Amino acid sequence: MNKKAAEKEVQATDAAQEKIVNDFSMVIATVNGSGSQTANLALIRAVFRMGVPVSGKNLFPSNIKGMPTYFTVRANKDGFTARREKMEILIGMNPETFDEDLNDLVEGGVCFYPDQFKVPGTRDDVIFYPVPVKQIIKEQNPPRKLVNYMRNMVYVGVVSEMLGIEIREIRKALETHFKGREKSIELNMQIVDASALWASENLVKADKYVVERDHQTEGMIMLDGNTAGALGTIFGGVSFVAWYPITPGSSLAEALQSNLPRLRKDEKTGKQTYAIIQAEDELAAIGMIVGAGWAGARAMTTTSGPGLALMAEFAGLAYYTEIPIVIWDVQRMGPSTGLPTRTSQGDILFTRFLGHGDTQQIMLIPGNIEECFEFGWRSFDIAERLQAPIYVLSDLDLGMNLWMSKPFDYPDQPMDRGKVLTAEDLDKIDEFARYRDVDGDGIPYRTLPGTDHPKAAYFLRGSGHNEQALYSERPEDYEANLERLGLKYETAREYMPKPVIKETDGATIGMIAYGSVDPAVNEALSRLAAQGVKIDYLRIRAVPFTDEVYEFIHKYDRIYVVEMNTQGQMHMLLRLDVPDQATKLIPLTHNNGLPMSAHWVTEAVLELEGGNDGQ
Amino acid sequence: MNKKAAEKEVQATDAAQEKIVNDFSMVIATVNGSGSQTANLALIRAVFRMGVPVSGKNLFPSNIKGMPTYFTVRANKDGFTARREKMEILIGMNPETFDEDLNDLVEGGVCFYPDQFKVPGTRDDVIFYPVPVKQIIKEQNPPRKLVNYMRNMVYVGVVSEMLGIEIREIRKALETHFKGREKSIELNMQIVDASALWASENLVKADKYVVERDHQTEGMIMLDGNTAGALGTIFGGVSFVAWYPITPGSSLAEALQSNLPRLRKDEKTGKQTYAIIQAEDELAAIGMIVGAGWAGARAMTTTSGPGLALMAEFAGLAYYTEIPIVIWDVQRMGPSTGLPTRTSQGDILFTRFLGHGDTQQIMLIPGNIEECFEFGWRSFDIAERLQAPIYVLSDLDLGMNLWMSKPFDYPDQPMDRGKVLTAEDLDKIDEFARYRDVDGDGIPYRTLPGTDHPKAAYFLRGSGHNEQALYSERPEDYEANLERLGLKYETAREYMPKPVIKETDGATIGMIAYGSVDPAVNEALSRLAAQGVKIDYLRIRAVPFTDEVYEFIHKYDRIYVVEMNTQGQMHMLLRLDVPDQATKLIPLTHNNGLPMSAHWVTEAVLELEGGNDGQ
Amino acid sequence: MDNKAGDKQVKPKVPNEIGLIKADYRGRPSTLCQGCGHNSISSQIVAALYELSIPPERIIKMSGIGCSSKSPTYILSRSFGFNSLHGRMPTVTTGAVMVNHSLKAIGISGDGDTASIGFSHFKNVVRRNVPMVYIVENNGVYGLTKGQFSATADKGLELKGVGVNPFMPIDICMEALISGAGFVARSFAGDPHQVKELLKAAIHFQGTAVLDIISPCVTFDNREGSSKSYRWGRSRKEPLHDITWVPRREEIQVELQPGEVLDVAMHDGSHIKFKKLAHDYDPTDRMSALKLLEESCNRGVLVTGLLYINEETPPLDETENLVDLPLVQLSEDALRPSKETLDAFIERYR
Amino acid sequence: MDNKAGDKQVKPKVPNEIGLIKADYRGRPSTLCQGCGHNSISSQIVAALYELSIPPERIIKMSGIGCSSKSPTYILSRSFGFNSLHGRMPTVTTGAVMVNHSLKAIGISGDGDTASIGFSHFKNVVRRNVPMVYIVENNGVYGLTKGQFSATADKGLELKGVGVNPFMPIDICMEALISGAGFVARSFAGDPHQVKELLKAAIHFQGTAVLDIISPCVTFDNREGSSKSYRWGRSRKEPLHDITWVPRREEIQVELQPGEVLDVAMHDGSHIKFKKLAHDYDPTDRMSALKLLEESCNRGVLVTGLLYINEETPPLDETENLVDLPLVQLSEDALRPSKETLDAFIERYR
Ligand SMILES: Cc1ncc(C[n+]2csc(CCOP(=O)(O)OP(=O)(O)O)c2C)c(N)n1
Ligand SMILES: Cc1ncc(C[n+]2csc(CCOP(=O)(O)OP(=O)(O)O)c2C)c(N)n1
Ligand code: SF4
Ligand code: SF4
Ligand SMILES: [Mg+2]
Ligand SMILES: [Mg+2]
């Protein structure tokens, strides 16, 4: 809407005067590989630093360049950060999808777009701001090879001006981004300033959306879950990483690759206190960490569904030979290759039973980036304590998108290296038997290769073994071992992170969810409460379950289990554990590659409980 | 017992006169690699051909030579062929295990042994027949390199004589074994005859066990389940096999390798109407059959647990891209490498969820060798009809042991090649969409590579696709596809073999089992009935379940689910499907590598129902 | 590009011998980066098949996962295709061609796909001599997962955010040679003519024809000094010969000076003509090929051309003694023996 | 066996330099077939380590699955061992030695384990130069699964119940060479002296030392005409040289005629002496090694000895620039940065 034309209209519409403060989803529609990341990060960082709760989600194709990509900034004064199905603000930079993109704008929504695009007649309920991107670029004349990339800075300037995002926060965001590289900062700011100026001179605000300074994010940090996980891992004392690239597991390894040298070089020698190896495939990756875990290191890998599938045989070996390792499965959409750049929670069942022949695997499931950090270090304590592979099931939404968090808590306990016998320990005992249940908790003692004691050695094998780790095909030995493993699985419950429970007065309905659907559920619960539907909420953080989970289930008339997969996988695991409560558990599953929305959860519940959601 | 000493005793013990006819387990304890197979087969064949129901089980170590091996012949006039925990007759040829082996003899049992062994004083309730193996061999003087092997023929002769196994049936059995090679037959028979003669002259029957001619096996055949499966596969029109050696999956491929040339060479040219490839690993094996299945062939592989684990990624691909293939998983003891030569039913859950991200795999579970044959051919019909990977879950006991059967029925229907569109078909339709649900049953139409029509081609991928098989990341496309796959899984139930149900008047208890535990369950049920515990029995033959299974569960107060794994895997799958009946399902699991025994099942039930088993 | 004898240039709109125009060989629009080497190779596959007048229905396009493995989408819409799993293309191709040997398989893979996760399958498909064209679009990086080193990356190469590669690169051609390949070529995506002629010859080879084509990744590794960059390819390229594939019936038309040309006949009667360039090279000697590769690696040059050809080893369908009719076309009669056969056969288990 | 200079023969009951007798290096009784080549190799491993006076606690025995992979059970009861998964021994070994480079890994594998299912891992462990001794007990068959062909079986070999092998064998040594191995030896289980000396040298090599040892399977493939049989090994064996490993301090005692001996120094100061036999062979030239292998395959002979040695490539722990202390011995202080570090570091995400 250009200034002249708008001025009149503005006076006419009072509606435009009702401001909507710090509450919108803004979608930036670009083309993959067009270099919009700096611009998008500048916008979200600026809003975040103005004290407004935000989240940032990148919806990108499995492709390097040229396909439609969306970055969504959700700002919400109430702290809700889940995906929304609609948006209030569209920055439409992709001509291919422009018409379609408009469909998802709410009534009264806003659209910024390059003025050479033709606006289709479909949305007369939307406020359009054409922006002369080409012209501004031409006037500012940035270095030729940066022209395409600078187009993104135009919308940063215009949108900031129109929404009230402070330009100095944009500058600070760019300073962070360019780590103080002055020339880059100035070049970008030149476009931002010019564009903001153009907007102030030529556009009249006709929409309701504004950003105003707040204090809710003070002291907080913003990053993606994979980086958080990598940092947690580093503070967990990881010393061996083997991995094979795969989206969305890769960026966790890459965050290790870039941060380990910063945090874990030996100060005197500059040498590494860790090794990180890009393996030839996932079979090798897990094989290497199995070797390292056996030898006594804190070892981990990171992967995603297809890679996890390739790890199945080793997963069984690690389970059965009781080797501590940590496997991050950053879940993506399946089955099969699926959608490598879309999120899902579809690996729950597969992981639980990973490996042929009666395995019972242990999973930690972070629900936010703080927990990515925490489970990053804690998973090693648990793995070494239980002498078992631990699977950390994150997902693409949590792992690759931007989330706010309070600064991470430093580990609140020293490392638990579990039951390891040293040479001195061996001196004190009569006999060492690798697979004997000395303490009655199903967890045996182990020695580490190289332990300099004649009693120390044992020969590890995935086949039949007795307590002394000697080869045995005796039925009694086999049964005893499997029984002990069963007991160990029970013991594991003690070490699992407890669920997070949120209770409301008078609720007779329960809801169970886990992982990255947490923000959507939280938001949905508040909407449902507003409609008089009171629901208590339990967020699972580990399998096997702890008592709290069973108790929770017993308390309610019915319990909705919300998850992002097709079969209702956690629902199935719960059902198996509480047969007498099985019919009370109602699956609510949604699985289309997009993060869960509060709207969907609300609607799904209301459909069953009566009522409907506004969105 | 030598003749002189015995004569008196015989008169003394009247007990010895009460014959026990056609009812014993005879265990031949030897050393792996000692060449006892010919001898053992001669014995079991002879009994079988005398009309007595038998089964033969080989309990062998994961080793080539030198470790203890047991061959058990169970003869039973009532047709019960399950493993027994005790034996009546021991042929103790292994000095290493001799003392221990004696422990498993019943009171009044019989032991044949080489006279140089020292009998420990532990079993004075057992009748011992020392046999001068060395001396007989020395007298007969067989070719030097056959000496060791011929020692086995000594016990054939002696035992036959003492039990009343007809020597001419031994001869016939050897004729079969040596396929008419006269010299071998004569050499062996020379030892057998001499040994029988020695026995008749020197031993006095002091035990009760005899074999008498009967007519129960007339017209029947005897073979192992893997050979039966291979034959079924061949009559199912298999045209492509890829495999990687692994016990106990190998012998199915090897039976194909030896029988395909006999049955499936082109008569005119002598060329092969099939290809069989030993792949570089299991990933390659399944990859090859996926390629072949896509191209339109009936393709299969055979493996066991560790191999199945390696197939997980391809299993997901085949599921999601809807390629008909058949995978035999001859189950062995897990987890991990486990006991490669011991049996289990531990891959049920792993197979059901094989592949990351919401797969729902289909399993056929043969319970006897007739069904190994039948599912051998039928699996292809089902795979092509459903355009899905079909897992045939056999196990080591069924696959590698000897079972009686009536001759296999020829397939009762022509091959079902499923929904394949030819060039002519394509002429008649407007549009071909590979993943469209035209018939409302979730099963789309496919075309085969090479179909000479411009509309025929499509590009198959494991990633997102729409109905036209074009790449798509659209949430709607993905959801629609997963929904159709869910519908197809429902459709699959129609094509599944129905369970086998055995009802008794007035039973209020049900029992569910599957696969190779069938003989033990049948025998247990008859024992339980004798104790007044009436139980109806349903044997599952496929997953997903058909209506009969659900109906059965609803009918009883409680249902025991008997299986050979640790977690109660089928029990879990059932529970998931009938949440309102979940508490009625009681798992009875036993998993130690040995085939299930009727005694164990009976005891387990009686412990819960009251009473106890005699064995 | 000069118009050589046997280089059957056809104008795109002119129908070829089977009445198809070039567009009939095209695929969907590429979604790879502009300038990606893989796109040039796709164009040459389209051109070669068009010029060879092969019905697209007789081709199957096979791939694994990667940017390279996406390229079958951008060629031959009228051919069936199979975008399989990362590294497993050789396995699915083996199965497909064994059950339908009337199809010609073109496998397109990447260096990650072939030289890491799928290495053993690559080596085995070559060893078995599965009839197929095996193209490696070799860029030294994992394109699709955003630029990690692949096993063919140069030792010492530094990539942004990844670090320095400390390992010696795997040489795809050497590996193929050692595994007994009968057709081993190296080329460069920036040399379309050579790529096309090699493709034509490869398609007419009866076993596994391996083409290791350096195919720059403009997004992650086209930097100065990388042996997988356009600049390196253009400046360090040393073609061994000027190669031309000549169909059977055109043989007569080829006129080249004797002595300058080596002629290798193929099993189907077509020929490959090698016109001598700088040095004398005998593409029928395996050891020379190995030595050449070692040497060119030491000298830091990119030798291109058909390094080795030898058609002695039978392709796998022959080794397996398959009936002439593709297995997928056999009728129920041929696949299922009769009831009488079953009844008679079962006798051995009495 | 003649008592050669540097061949440190110690009587079994006599304590070695660290006070252990030979029995301290033994394992559990073998359960392999009598006469199996693998058993002879086991004996030589025991002998070599005993004679080298290496503390068994410093050794880790690594294997995959197969008869060969069982053999670690039959040696070194006082060493830790890991009988892993079929084909995956190289991967677990990589992990183990990277986190504890004070251990010496001895990997024992079979031809099935290494040249089929684990092929890619084998190639990669060599490429990365993981410090370890990699022994392939090569019998051309899958012993443990009862006699199927492995990828190293001779072309044309016929086995009972299996048929005729139509494929060319994989040559483990060639593969190792191509992958950049710095220590490549071939030997024969029937030549205990050579096996032992090669083992001693291999243990002192700083990277991956590959020993391809022909080890007859008496049960499934010891038949006349098989290149993996005892008879073939004995009659067609052509040792390249008489090899002796000489510890640092004994150097002086070795007296051999100059000209007849090639001496190669190793990084730790020990030496390998090659005494010339029939022909002149230079074990430091990779191309000669390849040529020799090609040629000996054509001639149908079994060349044995150290085919290639080159210690230039750093072992993986060096490449990765690890601290001197094994990673598993690092204290919590070294592994977990301080709270202050965390608080400061996290600032970058504000
Ligand atoms: C089992 C598995 N692991 C990892 C991946 C992730 N992945 C996709 S493409 C690729 C590498 C592709 O590299 P390359 O083959 O060289 O192809 P390019 O993109 O360079 O053409 C990887 C690791 C996957 N799809 N599947
Ligand atoms: C994943 C997997 N596939 C197959 C097997 C079965 N298997 C065990 S040993 C073996 C082959 C062993 O051959 P080789 O390595 O040559 O050892 P050898 O027994 O000949 O010494 C096979 C195929 C297995 N254990 N695991
Ligand atoms: S990322 Fe590299 S390989 Fe992939 S399409 Fe772009 S240029 Fe090609
Ligand atoms: S089967 Fe062969 S490889 Fe295995 S132990 Fe016996 S002889 Fe050795
Ligand atoms: Mg690449
Ligand atoms: Mg072998």
mmCIF file of C-alpha atoms in Angstrom, chain B residues 469-613:
data_model
loop_
_atom_site.group_PDB
_atom_site.id
_atom_site.type_symbol
_atom_site.label_atom_id
_atom_site.label_comp_id
_atom_site.label_asym_id
_atom_site.label_seq_id
_atom_site.Cartn_x
_atom_site.Cartn_y
_atom_site.Cartn_z
ATOM 1 C CA ALA B 469 4.850 -41.317 -7.867
ATOM 2 C CA LEU B 470 6.225 -37.819 -8.366
ATOM 3 C CA TYR B 471 8.396 -36.345 -5.661
ATOM 4 C CA SER B 472 6.320 -34.401 -3.198
ATOM 5 C CA GLU B 473 6.870 -32.893 0.208
ATOM 6 C CA ARG B 474 3.274 -31.767 0.538
ATOM 7 C CA PRO B 475 1.810 -32.764 3.880
ATOM 8 C CA GLU B 476 -1.482 -33.744 2.226
ATOM 9 C CA ASP B 477 0.240 -36.111 -0.168
ATOM 10 C CA TYR B 478 2.166 -37.731 2.594
ATOM 11 C CA GLU B 479 -0.817 -38.176 4.829
ATOM 12 C CA ALA B 480 -2.926 -39.580 2.030
ATOM 13 C CA ASN B 481 -0.275 -42.103 1.195
ATOM 14 C CA LEU B 482 0.192 -43.251 4.772
ATOM 15 C CA GLU B 483 -3.537 -43.508 5.160
ATOM 16 C CA ARG B 484 -3.788 -45.684 2.092
ATOM 17 C CA LEU B 485 -0.996 -47.883 3.429
ATOM 18 C CA GLY B 486 -2.996 -48.233 6.624
ATOM 19 C CA LEU B 487 -6.025 -49.276 4.620
ATOM 20 C CA LYS B 488 -3.905 -51.753 2.726
ATOM 21 C CA TYR B 489 -2.839 -53.274 6.004
ATOM 22 C CA GLU B 490 -6.504 -53.784 6.814
ATOM 23 C CA THR B 491 -7.073 -55.335 3.409
ATOM 24 C CA ALA B 492 -4.154 -57.637 4.082
ATOM 25 C CA ARG B 493 -6.180 -59.451 6.721
ATOM 26 C CA GLU B 494 -8.374 -60.924 3.987
ATOM 27 C CA TYR B 495 -5.426 -62.626 2.419
ATOM 28 C CA MET B 496 -3.881 -64.004 5.568
ATOM 29 C CA PRO B 497 -4.051 -67.718 6.327
ATOM 30 C CA LYS B 498 -6.688 -68.168 8.987
ATOM 31 C CA PRO B 499 -5.749 -69.567 12.366
ATOM 32 C CA VAL B 500 -6.202 -73.239 13.116
ATOM 33 C CA ILE B 501 -8.659 -73.769 15.935
ATOM 34 C CA LYS B 502 -9.170 -76.876 18.032
ATOM 35 C CA GLU B 503 -12.142 -76.831 20.304
ATOM 36 C CA THR B 504 -13.127 -79.074 23.173
ATOM 37 C CA ASP B 505 -16.535 -79.268 24.727
ATOM 38 C CA GLY B 506 -16.976 -77.067 27.719
ATOM 39 C CA ALA B 507 -13.619 -75.322 27.721
ATOM 40 C CA THR B 508 -13.543 -71.910 29.359
ATOM 41 C CA ILE B 509 -9.847 -71.441 28.919
ATOM 42 C CA GLY B 510 -8.160 -70.637 25.655
ATOM 43 C CA MET B 511 -4.628 -71.096 24.481
ATOM 44 C CA ILE B 512 -2.908 -69.288 21.647
ATOM 45 C CA ALA B 513 0.387 -70.368 20.145
ATOM 46 C CA TYR B 514 2.115 -70.384 16.786
ATOM 47 C CA GLY B 515 4.917 -71.901 14.812
ATOM 48 C CA SER B 516 6.999 -74.777 16.022
ATOM 49 C CA VAL B 517 5.559 -74.896 19.519
ATOM 50 C CA ASP B 518 2.474 -76.527 18.014
ATOM 51 C CA PRO B 519 3.456 -80.151 18.762
ATOM 52 C CA ALA B 520 4.287 -79.325 22.375
ATOM 53 C CA VAL B 521 0.996 -77.500 22.814
ATOM 54 C CA ASN B 522 -1.008 -80.311 21.274
ATOM 55 C CA GLU B 523 0.597 -82.850 23.514
ATOM 56 C CA ALA B 524 0.214 -80.628 26.544
ATOM 57 C CA LEU B 525 -3.457 -80.108 25.829
ATOM 58 C CA SER B 526 -4.077 -83.803 25.763
ATOM 59 C CA ARG B 527 -2.230 -84.218 29.053
ATOM 60 C CA LEU B 528 -4.137 -81.327 30.564
ATOM 61 C CA ALA B 529 -7.411 -82.740 29.352
ATOM 62 C CA ALA B 530 -6.461 -85.974 31.092
ATOM 63 C CA GLN B 531 -6.132 -83.934 34.250
ATOM 64 C CA GLY B 532 -9.491 -82.361 33.669
ATOM 65 C CA VAL B 533 -8.199 -79.023 32.431
ATOM 66 C CA LYS B 534 -10.086 -78.330 29.233
ATOM 67 C CA ILE B 535 -8.550 -75.806 26.916
ATOM 68 C CA ASP B 536 -9.414 -74.630 23.426
ATOM 69 C CA TYR B 537 -6.525 -73.905 21.186
ATOM 70 C CA LEU B 538 -5.933 -71.386 18.417
ATOM 71 C CA ARG B 539 -2.784 -71.413 16.353
ATOM 72 C CA ILE B 540 -1.938 -68.106 14.731
ATOM 73 C CA ARG B 541 -0.577 -68.376 11.223
ATOM 74 C CA ALA B 542 -0.234 -64.754 10.248
ATOM 75 C CA VAL B 543 0.082 -61.177 11.385
ATOM 76 C CA PRO B 544 -2.073 -59.066 10.946
ATOM 77 C CA PHE B 545 -4.655 -61.207 12.633
ATOM 78 C CA THR B 546 -7.915 -62.256 11.096
ATOM 79 C CA ASP B 547 -11.296 -61.919 12.805
ATOM 80 C CA GLU B 548 -11.181 -65.468 14.087
ATOM 81 C CA VAL B 549 -8.378 -64.502 16.427
ATOM 82 C CA TYR B 550 -10.341 -61.687 18.000
ATOM 83 C CA GLU B 551 -13.439 -63.813 18.264
ATOM 84 C CA PHE B 552 -11.508 -66.558 19.937
ATOM 85 C CA ILE B 553 -10.102 -64.197 22.532
ATOM 86 C CA HIS B 554 -13.548 -62.891 23.386
ATOM 87 C CA LYS B 555 -14.852 -66.361 24.097
ATOM 88 C CA TYR B 556 -12.738 -67.346 27.079
ATOM 89 C CA ASP B 557 -12.174 -66.287 30.642
ATOM 90 C CA ARG B 558 -8.473 -66.325 30.163
ATOM 91 C CA ILE B 559 -6.179 -67.137 27.326
ATOM 92 C CA TYR B 560 -2.650 -68.444 27.646
ATOM 93 C CA VAL B 561 -0.277 -67.291 24.981
ATOM 94 C CA VAL B 562 2.529 -69.795 24.648
ATOM 95 C CA GLU B 563 5.711 -68.800 22.881
ATOM 96 C CA MET B 564 9.453 -69.215 22.810
ATOM 97 C CA ASN B 565 10.775 -65.770 23.529
ATOM 98 C CA THR B 566 11.466 -63.677 26.568
ATOM 99 C CA GLN B 567 9.105 -60.751 26.293
ATOM 100 C CA GLY B 568 5.982 -62.587 25.223
ATOM 101 C CA GLN B 569 6.052 -60.962 21.837
ATOM 102 C CA MET B 570 2.920 -62.315 20.215
ATOM 103 C CA HIS B 571 1.155 -61.755 23.475
ATOM 104 C CA MET B 572 2.121 -58.108 23.156
ATOM 105 C CA LEU B 573 0.838 -57.837 19.605
ATOM 106 C CA LEU B 574 -2.454 -59.392 20.675
ATOM 107 C CA ARG B 575 -2.772 -57.082 23.621
ATOM 108 C CA LEU B 576 -2.341 -54.091 21.396
ATOM 109 C CA ASP B 577 -5.168 -55.206 19.164
ATOM 110 C CA VAL B 578 -7.702 -56.025 21.877
ATOM 111 C CA PRO B 579 -7.252 -53.457 24.625
ATOM 112 C CA ASP B 580 -10.563 -54.378 26.182
ATOM 113 C CA GLN B 581 -9.456 -58.001 26.531
ATOM 114 C CA ALA B 582 -5.867 -57.248 27.401
ATOM 115 C CA THR B 583 -5.952 -58.527 30.958
ATOM 116 C CA LYS B 584 -7.300 -61.879 29.844
ATOM 117 C CA LEU B 585 -4.181 -62.644 27.894
ATOM 118 C CA ILE B 586 -1.588 -64.442 29.981
ATOM 119 C CA PRO B 587 1.908 -64.883 28.581
ATOM 120 C CA LEU B 588 3.586 -68.271 28.960
ATOM 121 C CA THR B 589 7.070 -67.832 27.642
ATOM 122 C CA HIS B 590 10.044 -70.117 27.637
ATOM 123 C CA ASN B 591 13.219 -69.207 25.859
ATOM 124 C CA ASN B 592 16.404 -71.125 26.361
ATOM 125 C CA GLY B 593 17.291 -72.313 22.911
ATOM 126 C CA LEU B 594 15.632 -75.703 23.159
ATOM 127 C CA PRO B 595 12.373 -76.525 21.412
ATOM 128 C CA MET B 596 9.314 -76.250 23.623
ATOM 129 C CA SER B 597 8.287 -79.391 25.508
ATOM 130 C CA ALA B 598 4.798 -80.554 26.372
ATOM 131 C CA HIS B 599 5.979 -80.999 29.917
ATOM 132 C CA TRP B 600 6.884 -77.352 30.284
ATOM 133 C CA VAL B 601 3.584 -76.163 28.827
ATOM 134 C CA THR B 602 1.612 -78.559 30.991
ATOM 135 C CA GLU B 603 3.438 -77.587 34.153
ATOM 136 C CA ALA B 604 3.162 -73.908 33.402
ATOM 137 C CA VAL B 605 -0.577 -74.190 32.962
ATOM 138 C CA LEU B 606 -1.051 -76.443 35.946
ATOM 139 C CA GLU B 607 0.888 -74.108 38.137
ATOM 140 C CA LEU B 608 -1.638 -71.442 37.339
ATOM 141 C CA GLU B 609 -4.671 -73.695 37.137
ATOM 142 C CA GLY B 610 -3.747 -76.132 39.920
ATOM 143 C CA GLY B 611 -2.482 -79.712 39.556
ATOM 144 C CA ASN B 612 0.790 -81.054 38.217
ATOM 145 C CA ASP B 613 2.228 -82.954 35.292
#
